[in-house]
PDB file of C-alpha atoms in Angstrom:
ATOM      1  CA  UNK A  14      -7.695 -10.492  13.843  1.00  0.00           C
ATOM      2  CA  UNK A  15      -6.627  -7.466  12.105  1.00  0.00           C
ATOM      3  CA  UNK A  16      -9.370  -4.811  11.412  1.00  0.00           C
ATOM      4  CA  UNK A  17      -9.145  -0.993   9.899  1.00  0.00           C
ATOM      5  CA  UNK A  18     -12.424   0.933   9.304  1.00  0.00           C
ATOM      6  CA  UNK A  19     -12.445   3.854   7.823  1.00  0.00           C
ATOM      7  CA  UNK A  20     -15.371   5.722   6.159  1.00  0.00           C
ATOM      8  CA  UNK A  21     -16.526   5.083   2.625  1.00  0.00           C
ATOM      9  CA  UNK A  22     -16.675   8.005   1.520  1.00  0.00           C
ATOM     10  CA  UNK A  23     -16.880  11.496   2.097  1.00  0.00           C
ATOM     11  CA  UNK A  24     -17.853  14.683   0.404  1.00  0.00           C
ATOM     12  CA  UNK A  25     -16.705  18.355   1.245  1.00  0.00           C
ATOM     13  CA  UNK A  26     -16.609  21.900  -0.253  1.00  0.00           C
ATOM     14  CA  UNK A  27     -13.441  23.646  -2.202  1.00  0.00           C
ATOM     15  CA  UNK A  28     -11.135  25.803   0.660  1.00  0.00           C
ATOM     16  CA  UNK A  29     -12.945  23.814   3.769  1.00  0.00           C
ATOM     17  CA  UNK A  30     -11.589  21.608   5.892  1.00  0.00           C
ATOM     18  CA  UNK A  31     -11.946  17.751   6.332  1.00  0.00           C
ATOM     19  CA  UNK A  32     -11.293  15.127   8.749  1.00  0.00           C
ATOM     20  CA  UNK A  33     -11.205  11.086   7.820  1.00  0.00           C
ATOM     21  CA  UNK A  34     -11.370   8.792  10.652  1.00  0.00           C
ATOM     22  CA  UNK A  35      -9.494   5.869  10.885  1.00  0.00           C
ATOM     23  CA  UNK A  36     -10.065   2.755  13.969  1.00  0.00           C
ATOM     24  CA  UNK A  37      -7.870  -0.037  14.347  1.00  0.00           C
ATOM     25  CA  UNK A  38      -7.352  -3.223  16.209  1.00  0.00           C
ATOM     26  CA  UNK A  39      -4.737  -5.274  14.796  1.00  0.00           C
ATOM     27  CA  UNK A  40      -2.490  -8.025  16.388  1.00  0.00           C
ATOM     28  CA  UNK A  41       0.960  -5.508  16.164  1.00  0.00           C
ATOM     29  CA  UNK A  42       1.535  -2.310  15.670  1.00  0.00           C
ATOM     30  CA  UNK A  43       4.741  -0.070  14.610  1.00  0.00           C
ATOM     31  CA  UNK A  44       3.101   2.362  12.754  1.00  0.00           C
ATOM     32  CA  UNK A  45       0.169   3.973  11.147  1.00  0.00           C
ATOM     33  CA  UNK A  46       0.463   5.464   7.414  1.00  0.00           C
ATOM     34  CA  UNK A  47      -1.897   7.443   5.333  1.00  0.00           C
ATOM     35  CA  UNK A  48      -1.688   7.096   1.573  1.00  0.00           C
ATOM     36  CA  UNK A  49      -3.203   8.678  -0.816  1.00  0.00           C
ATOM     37  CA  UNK A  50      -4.567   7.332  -3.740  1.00  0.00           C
ATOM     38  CA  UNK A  51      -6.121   8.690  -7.223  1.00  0.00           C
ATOM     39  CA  UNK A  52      -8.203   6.325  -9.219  1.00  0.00           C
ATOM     40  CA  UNK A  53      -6.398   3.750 -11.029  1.00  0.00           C
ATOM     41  CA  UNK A  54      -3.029   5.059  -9.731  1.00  0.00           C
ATOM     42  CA  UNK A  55      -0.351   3.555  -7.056  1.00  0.00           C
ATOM     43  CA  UNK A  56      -1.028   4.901  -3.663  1.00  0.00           C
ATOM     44  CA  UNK A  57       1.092   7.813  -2.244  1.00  0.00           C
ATOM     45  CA  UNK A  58       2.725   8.402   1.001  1.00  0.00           C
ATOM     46  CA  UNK A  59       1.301  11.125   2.795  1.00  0.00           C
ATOM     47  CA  UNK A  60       1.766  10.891   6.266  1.00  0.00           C
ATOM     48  CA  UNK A  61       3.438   8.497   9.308  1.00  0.00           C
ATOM     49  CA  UNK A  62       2.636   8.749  13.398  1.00  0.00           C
ATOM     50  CA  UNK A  63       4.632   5.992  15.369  1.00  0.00           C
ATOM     51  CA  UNK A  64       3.686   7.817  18.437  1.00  0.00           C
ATOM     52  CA  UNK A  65       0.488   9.758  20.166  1.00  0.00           C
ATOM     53  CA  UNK A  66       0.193  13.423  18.936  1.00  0.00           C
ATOM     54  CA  UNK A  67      -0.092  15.370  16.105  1.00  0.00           C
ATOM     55  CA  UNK A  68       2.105  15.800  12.962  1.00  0.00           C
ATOM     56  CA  UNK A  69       1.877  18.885  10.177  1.00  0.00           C
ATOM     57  CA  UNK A  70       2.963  18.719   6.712  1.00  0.00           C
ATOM     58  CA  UNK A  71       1.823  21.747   5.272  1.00  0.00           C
ATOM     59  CA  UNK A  72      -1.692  21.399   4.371  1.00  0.00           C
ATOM     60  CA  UNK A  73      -1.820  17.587   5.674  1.00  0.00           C
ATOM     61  CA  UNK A  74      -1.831  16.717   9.733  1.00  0.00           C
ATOM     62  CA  UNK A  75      -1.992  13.223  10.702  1.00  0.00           C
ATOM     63  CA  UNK A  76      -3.013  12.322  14.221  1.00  0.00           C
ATOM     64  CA  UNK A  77      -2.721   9.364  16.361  1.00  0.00           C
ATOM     65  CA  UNK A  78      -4.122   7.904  19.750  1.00  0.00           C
ATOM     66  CA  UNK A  79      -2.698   4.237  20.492  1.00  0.00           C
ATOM     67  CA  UNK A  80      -4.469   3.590  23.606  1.00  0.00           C
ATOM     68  CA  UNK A  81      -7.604   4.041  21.467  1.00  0.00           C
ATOM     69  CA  UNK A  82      -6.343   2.311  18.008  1.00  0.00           C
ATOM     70  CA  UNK A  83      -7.408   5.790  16.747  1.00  0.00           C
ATOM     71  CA  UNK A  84      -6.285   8.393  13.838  1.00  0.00           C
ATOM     72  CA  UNK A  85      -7.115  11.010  11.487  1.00  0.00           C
ATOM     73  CA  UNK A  86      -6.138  12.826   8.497  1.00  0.00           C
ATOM     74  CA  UNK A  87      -6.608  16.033   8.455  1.00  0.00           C
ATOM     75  CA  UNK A  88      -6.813  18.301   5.107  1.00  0.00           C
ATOM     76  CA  UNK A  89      -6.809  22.018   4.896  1.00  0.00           C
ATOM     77  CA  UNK A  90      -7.842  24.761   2.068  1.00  0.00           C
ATOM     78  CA  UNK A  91      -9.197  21.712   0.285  1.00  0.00           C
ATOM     79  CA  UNK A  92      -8.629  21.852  -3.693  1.00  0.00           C
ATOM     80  CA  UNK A  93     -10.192  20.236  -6.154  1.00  0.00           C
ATOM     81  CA  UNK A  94      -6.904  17.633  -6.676  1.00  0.00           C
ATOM     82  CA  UNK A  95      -7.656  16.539  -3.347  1.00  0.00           C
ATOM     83  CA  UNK A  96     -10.166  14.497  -4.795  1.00  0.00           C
ATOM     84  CA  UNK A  97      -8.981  10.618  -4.563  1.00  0.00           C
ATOM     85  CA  UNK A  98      -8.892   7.780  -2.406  1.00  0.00           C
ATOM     86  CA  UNK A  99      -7.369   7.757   0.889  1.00  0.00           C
ATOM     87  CA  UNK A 100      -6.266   4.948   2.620  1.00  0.00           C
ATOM     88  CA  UNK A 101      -5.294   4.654   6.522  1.00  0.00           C
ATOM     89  CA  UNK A 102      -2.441   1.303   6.804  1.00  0.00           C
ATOM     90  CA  UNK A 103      -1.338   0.036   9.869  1.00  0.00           C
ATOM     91  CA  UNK A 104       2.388  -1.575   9.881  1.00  0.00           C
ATOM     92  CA  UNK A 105       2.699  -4.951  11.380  1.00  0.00           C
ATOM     93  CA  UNK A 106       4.849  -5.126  14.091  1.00  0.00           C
ATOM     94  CA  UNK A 107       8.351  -6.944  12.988  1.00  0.00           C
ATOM     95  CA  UNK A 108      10.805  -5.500  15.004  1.00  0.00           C
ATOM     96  CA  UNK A 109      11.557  -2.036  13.420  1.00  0.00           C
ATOM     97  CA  UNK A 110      11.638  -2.248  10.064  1.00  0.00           C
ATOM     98  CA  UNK A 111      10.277  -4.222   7.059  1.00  0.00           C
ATOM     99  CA  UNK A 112       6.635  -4.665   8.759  1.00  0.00           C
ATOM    100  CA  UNK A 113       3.711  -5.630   5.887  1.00  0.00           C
ATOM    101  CA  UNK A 114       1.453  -2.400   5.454  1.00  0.00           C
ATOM    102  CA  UNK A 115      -2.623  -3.481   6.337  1.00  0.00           C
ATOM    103  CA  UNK A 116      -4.602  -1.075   4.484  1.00  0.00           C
ATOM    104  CA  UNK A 117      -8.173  -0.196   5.450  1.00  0.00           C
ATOM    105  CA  UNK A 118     -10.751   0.299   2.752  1.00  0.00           C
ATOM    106  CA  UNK A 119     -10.237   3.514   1.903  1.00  0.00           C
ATOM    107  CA  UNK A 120     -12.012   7.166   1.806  1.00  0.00           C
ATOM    108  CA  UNK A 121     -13.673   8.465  -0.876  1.00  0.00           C
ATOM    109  CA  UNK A 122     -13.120  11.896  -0.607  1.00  0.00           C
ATOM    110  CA  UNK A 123     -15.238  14.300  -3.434  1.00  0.00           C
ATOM    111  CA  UNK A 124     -14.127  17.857  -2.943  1.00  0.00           C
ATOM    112  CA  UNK A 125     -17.146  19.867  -5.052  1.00  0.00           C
ATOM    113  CA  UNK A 126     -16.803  23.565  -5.830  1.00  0.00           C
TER     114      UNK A 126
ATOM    115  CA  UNK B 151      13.330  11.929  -7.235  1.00  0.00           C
ATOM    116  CA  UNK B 152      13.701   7.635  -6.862  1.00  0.00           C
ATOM    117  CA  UNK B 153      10.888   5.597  -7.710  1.00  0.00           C
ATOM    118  CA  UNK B 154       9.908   2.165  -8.077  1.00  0.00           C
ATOM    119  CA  UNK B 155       9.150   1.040 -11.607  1.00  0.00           C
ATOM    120  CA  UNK B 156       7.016  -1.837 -12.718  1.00  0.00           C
ATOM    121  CA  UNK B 157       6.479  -3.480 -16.281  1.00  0.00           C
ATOM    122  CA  UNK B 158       4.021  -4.147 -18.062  1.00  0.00           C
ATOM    123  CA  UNK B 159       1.290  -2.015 -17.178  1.00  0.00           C
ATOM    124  CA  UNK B 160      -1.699  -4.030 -18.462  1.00  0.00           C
ATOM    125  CA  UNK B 161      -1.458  -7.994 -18.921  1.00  0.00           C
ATOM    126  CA  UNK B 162      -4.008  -9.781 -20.782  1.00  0.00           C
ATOM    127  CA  UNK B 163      -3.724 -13.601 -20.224  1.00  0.00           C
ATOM    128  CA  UNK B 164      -5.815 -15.998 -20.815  1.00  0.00           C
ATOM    129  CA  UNK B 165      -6.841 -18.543 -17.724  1.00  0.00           C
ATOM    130  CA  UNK B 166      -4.110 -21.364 -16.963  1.00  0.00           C
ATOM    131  CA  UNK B 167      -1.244 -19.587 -18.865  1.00  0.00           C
ATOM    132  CA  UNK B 168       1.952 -18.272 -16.764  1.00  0.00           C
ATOM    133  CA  UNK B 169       2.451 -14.793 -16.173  1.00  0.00           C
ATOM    134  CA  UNK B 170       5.867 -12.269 -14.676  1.00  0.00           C
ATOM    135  CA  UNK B 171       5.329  -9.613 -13.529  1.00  0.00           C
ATOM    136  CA  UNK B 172       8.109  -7.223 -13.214  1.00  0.00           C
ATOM    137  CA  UNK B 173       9.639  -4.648 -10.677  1.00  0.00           C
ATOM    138  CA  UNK B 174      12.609  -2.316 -10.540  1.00  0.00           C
ATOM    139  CA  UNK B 175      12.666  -1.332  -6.848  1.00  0.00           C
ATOM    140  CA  UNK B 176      14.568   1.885  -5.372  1.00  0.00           C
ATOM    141  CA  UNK B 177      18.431   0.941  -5.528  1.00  0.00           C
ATOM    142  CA  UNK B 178      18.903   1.715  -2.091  1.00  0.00           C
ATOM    143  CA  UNK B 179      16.253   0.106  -0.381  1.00  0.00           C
ATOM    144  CA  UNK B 180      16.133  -3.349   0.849  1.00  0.00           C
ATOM    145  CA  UNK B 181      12.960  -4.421   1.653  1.00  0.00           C
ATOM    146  CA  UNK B 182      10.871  -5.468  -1.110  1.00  0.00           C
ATOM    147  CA  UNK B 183       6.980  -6.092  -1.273  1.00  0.00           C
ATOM    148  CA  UNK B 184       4.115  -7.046  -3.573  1.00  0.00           C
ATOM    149  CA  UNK B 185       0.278  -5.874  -2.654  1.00  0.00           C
ATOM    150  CA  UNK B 186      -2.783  -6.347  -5.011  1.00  0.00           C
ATOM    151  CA  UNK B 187      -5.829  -4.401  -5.361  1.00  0.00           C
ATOM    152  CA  UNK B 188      -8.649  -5.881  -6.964  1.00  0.00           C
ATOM    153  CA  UNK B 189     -11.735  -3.563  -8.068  1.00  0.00           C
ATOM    154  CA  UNK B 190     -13.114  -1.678  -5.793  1.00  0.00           C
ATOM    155  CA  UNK B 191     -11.414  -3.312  -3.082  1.00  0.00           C
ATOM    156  CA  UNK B 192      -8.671  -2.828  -0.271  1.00  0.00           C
ATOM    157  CA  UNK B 193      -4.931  -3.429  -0.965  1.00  0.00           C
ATOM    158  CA  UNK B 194      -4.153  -6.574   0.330  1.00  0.00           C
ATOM    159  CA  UNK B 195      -0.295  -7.579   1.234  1.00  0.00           C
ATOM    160  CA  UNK B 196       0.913 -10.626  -0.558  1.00  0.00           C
ATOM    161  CA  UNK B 197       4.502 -10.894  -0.099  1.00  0.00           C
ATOM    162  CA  UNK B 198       7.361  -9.374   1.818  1.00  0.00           C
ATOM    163  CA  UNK B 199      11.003 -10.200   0.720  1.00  0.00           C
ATOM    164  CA  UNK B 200      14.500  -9.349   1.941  1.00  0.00           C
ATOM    165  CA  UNK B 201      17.983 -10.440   2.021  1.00  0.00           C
ATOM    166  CA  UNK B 202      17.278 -12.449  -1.063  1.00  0.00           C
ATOM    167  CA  UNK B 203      14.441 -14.936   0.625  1.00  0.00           C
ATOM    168  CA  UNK B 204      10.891 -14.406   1.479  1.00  0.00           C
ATOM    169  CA  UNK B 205      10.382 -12.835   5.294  1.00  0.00           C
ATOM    170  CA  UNK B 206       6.436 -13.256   5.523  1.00  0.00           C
ATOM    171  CA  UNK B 207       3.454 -14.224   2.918  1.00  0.00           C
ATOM    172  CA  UNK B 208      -0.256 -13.812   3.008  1.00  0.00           C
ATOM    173  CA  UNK B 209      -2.511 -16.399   2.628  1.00  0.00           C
ATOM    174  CA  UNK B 210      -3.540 -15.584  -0.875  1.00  0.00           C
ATOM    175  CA  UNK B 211       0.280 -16.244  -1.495  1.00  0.00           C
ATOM    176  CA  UNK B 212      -0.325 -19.476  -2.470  1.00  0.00           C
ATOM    177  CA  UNK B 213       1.562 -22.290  -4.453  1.00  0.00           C
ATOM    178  CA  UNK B 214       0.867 -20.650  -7.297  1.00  0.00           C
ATOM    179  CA  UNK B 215       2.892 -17.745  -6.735  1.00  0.00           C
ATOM    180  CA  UNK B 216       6.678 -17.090  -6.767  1.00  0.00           C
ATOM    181  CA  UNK B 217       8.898 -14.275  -6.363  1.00  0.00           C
ATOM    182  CA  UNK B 218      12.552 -13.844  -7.378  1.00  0.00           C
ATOM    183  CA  UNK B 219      15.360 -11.486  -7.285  1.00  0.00           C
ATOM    184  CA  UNK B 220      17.136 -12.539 -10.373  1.00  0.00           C
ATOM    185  CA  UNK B 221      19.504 -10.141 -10.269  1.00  0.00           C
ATOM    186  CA  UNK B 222      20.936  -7.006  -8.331  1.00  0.00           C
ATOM    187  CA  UNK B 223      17.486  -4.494  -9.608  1.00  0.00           C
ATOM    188  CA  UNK B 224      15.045  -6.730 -10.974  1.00  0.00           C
ATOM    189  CA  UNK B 225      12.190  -8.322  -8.382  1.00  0.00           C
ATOM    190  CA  UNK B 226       9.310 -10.351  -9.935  1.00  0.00           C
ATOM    191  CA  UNK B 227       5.928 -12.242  -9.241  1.00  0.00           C
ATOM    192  CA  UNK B 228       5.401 -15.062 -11.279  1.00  0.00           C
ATOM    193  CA  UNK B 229       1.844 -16.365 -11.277  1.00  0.00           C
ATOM    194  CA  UNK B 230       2.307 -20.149 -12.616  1.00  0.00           C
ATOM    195  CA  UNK B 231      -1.589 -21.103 -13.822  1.00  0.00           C
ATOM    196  CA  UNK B 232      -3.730 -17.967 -13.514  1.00  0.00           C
ATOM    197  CA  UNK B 233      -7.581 -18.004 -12.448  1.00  0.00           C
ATOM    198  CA  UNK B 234     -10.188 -15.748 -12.993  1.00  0.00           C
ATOM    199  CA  UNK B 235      -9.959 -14.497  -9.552  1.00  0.00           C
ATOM    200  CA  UNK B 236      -6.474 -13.465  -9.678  1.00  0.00           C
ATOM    201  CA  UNK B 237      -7.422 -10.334 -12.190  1.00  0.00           C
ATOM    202  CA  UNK B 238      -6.263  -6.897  -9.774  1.00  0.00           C
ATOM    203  CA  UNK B 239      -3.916  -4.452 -10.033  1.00  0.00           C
ATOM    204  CA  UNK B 240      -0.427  -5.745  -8.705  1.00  0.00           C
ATOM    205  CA  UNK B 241       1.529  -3.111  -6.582  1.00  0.00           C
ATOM    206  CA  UNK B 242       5.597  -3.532  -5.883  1.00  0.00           C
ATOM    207  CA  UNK B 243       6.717  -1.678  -2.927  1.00  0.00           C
ATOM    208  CA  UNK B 244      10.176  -1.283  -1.441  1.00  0.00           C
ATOM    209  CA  UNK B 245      11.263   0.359   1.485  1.00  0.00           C
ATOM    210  CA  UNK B 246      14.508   1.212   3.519  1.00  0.00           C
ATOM    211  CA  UNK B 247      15.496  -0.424   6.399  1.00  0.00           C
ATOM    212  CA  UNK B 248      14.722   2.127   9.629  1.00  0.00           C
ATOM    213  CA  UNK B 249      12.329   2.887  11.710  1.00  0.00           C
ATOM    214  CA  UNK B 250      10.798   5.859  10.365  1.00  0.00           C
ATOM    215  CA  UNK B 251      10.446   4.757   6.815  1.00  0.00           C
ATOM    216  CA  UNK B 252       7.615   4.567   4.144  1.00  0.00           C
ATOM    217  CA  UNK B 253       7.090   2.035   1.656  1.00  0.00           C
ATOM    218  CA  UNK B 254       7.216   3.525  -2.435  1.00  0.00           C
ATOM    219  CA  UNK B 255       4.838   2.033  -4.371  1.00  0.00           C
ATOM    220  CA  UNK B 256       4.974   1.349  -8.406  1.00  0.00           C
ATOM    221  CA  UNK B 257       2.530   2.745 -11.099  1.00  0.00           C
ATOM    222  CA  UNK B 258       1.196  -0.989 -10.654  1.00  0.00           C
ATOM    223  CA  UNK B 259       0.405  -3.944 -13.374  1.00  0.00           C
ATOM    224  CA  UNK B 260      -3.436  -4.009 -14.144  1.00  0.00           C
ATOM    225  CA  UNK B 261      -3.744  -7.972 -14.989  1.00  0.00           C
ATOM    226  CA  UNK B 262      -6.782  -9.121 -16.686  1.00  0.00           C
ATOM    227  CA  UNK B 263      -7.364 -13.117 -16.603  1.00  0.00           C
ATOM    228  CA  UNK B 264      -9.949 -13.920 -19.480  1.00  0.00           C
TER     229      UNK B 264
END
């Protein structure tokens, strides 16, 4: 079967930093995408790991373990726009391009003052 | 900067009638898509499309949905007898072929079934 969990939601503090989880076990795997998405709004790309490590842009890393069907988003100097949805989506494996996205649940995230 | 455009963006239809729903994908890209998000819940993939035929469905893709490239931009999903249950908000996506590519996602179509 095909399974992302994420948490529900989370809650942090203006200029902090916060990490969202994100497990998988799906049946393929050529990819793992974090989106973000604002309430009533389409979601937006954010980040992409194919491979195990670590990748920066600016005030977003995205990491990923496939042995453990593991990743997080990382955010840094939090603002108060950060608040939204955000969603960690597995592509299915179909050779190397064109894959369906599986999206998890999504993350709450409420950044307070 | 590109972006995928989708019209209308609320549909009010009443249960049983026939509804299109309508994309304008990036010109370049090639792979087209259709999610839907129903309240409070997880985009779900519906339909994947390229080289004008359909290359994988979801189960919820049912009978009852259809999509088309009727020309060389436009890419709709026509619902053909619409049920309560089929109220969400309708995402198009495209993508480029490659390896390293994300998929855009419209401003979506919020469609109410009453």
């Amino acid at each position: 079967g095909q399974n992302i969990d994420q948490p529900t939601e989370m809650t942090a503090t203006e200029g902090a930093i916060v990490q969202i989880n994100c497990t998988y076990q799906t049946s393929g795997f050529n990819g793992l995408f974090w989106y973000q998405q604002h309430a009533g709004e389409a979601p937006t790309f954010l980040s992409y790991n194919v491979l195990d490590g670590l990748e920066e842009k600016g005030r977003f890393s995205s990491f990923l373990s496939r042995s453990k069907g593991y990743s997080y988003l990382l955010l840094k100097e939090l603002q108060m726009k950060d608040s939204a949805s955000y969603l960690c989506a597995v592509r299915d494996k179909r050779g190397n391009q064109g894959g369906k996205l599986i999206f998890g649940q999504g993350t709450e995230l409420s950044v307070k003052p | 900067e590109p972006e995928v455009t989708q019209t209308p963006s609320h549909q009010v239809t009443q249960m049983g009638q026939e509804v299109i729903l309508r994309c304008v994908p990036i010109s370049n890209h090639l792979y087209f898509y259709w999610y839907r998000q129903i309240l409070g819940q997880k985009v779900e993939f519906l339909v994947s499309f390229y080289n004008n035929e359909i290359s994988e469905k979801s189960e919820i893709f049912d009978d009852q949905f259809s999509v088309e490239r009727p020309d060389g931009s436009n890419f709709t999903l026509k619902i053909r007898s619409t049920k309560l249950e089929d109220s969400a908000m309708y995402f198009c996506a495209s993508s480029d072929p490659g390896v390293n590519t994300e998929a855009f996602f419209g401003q979506g179509t919020r469609l109410t079934v009453v």
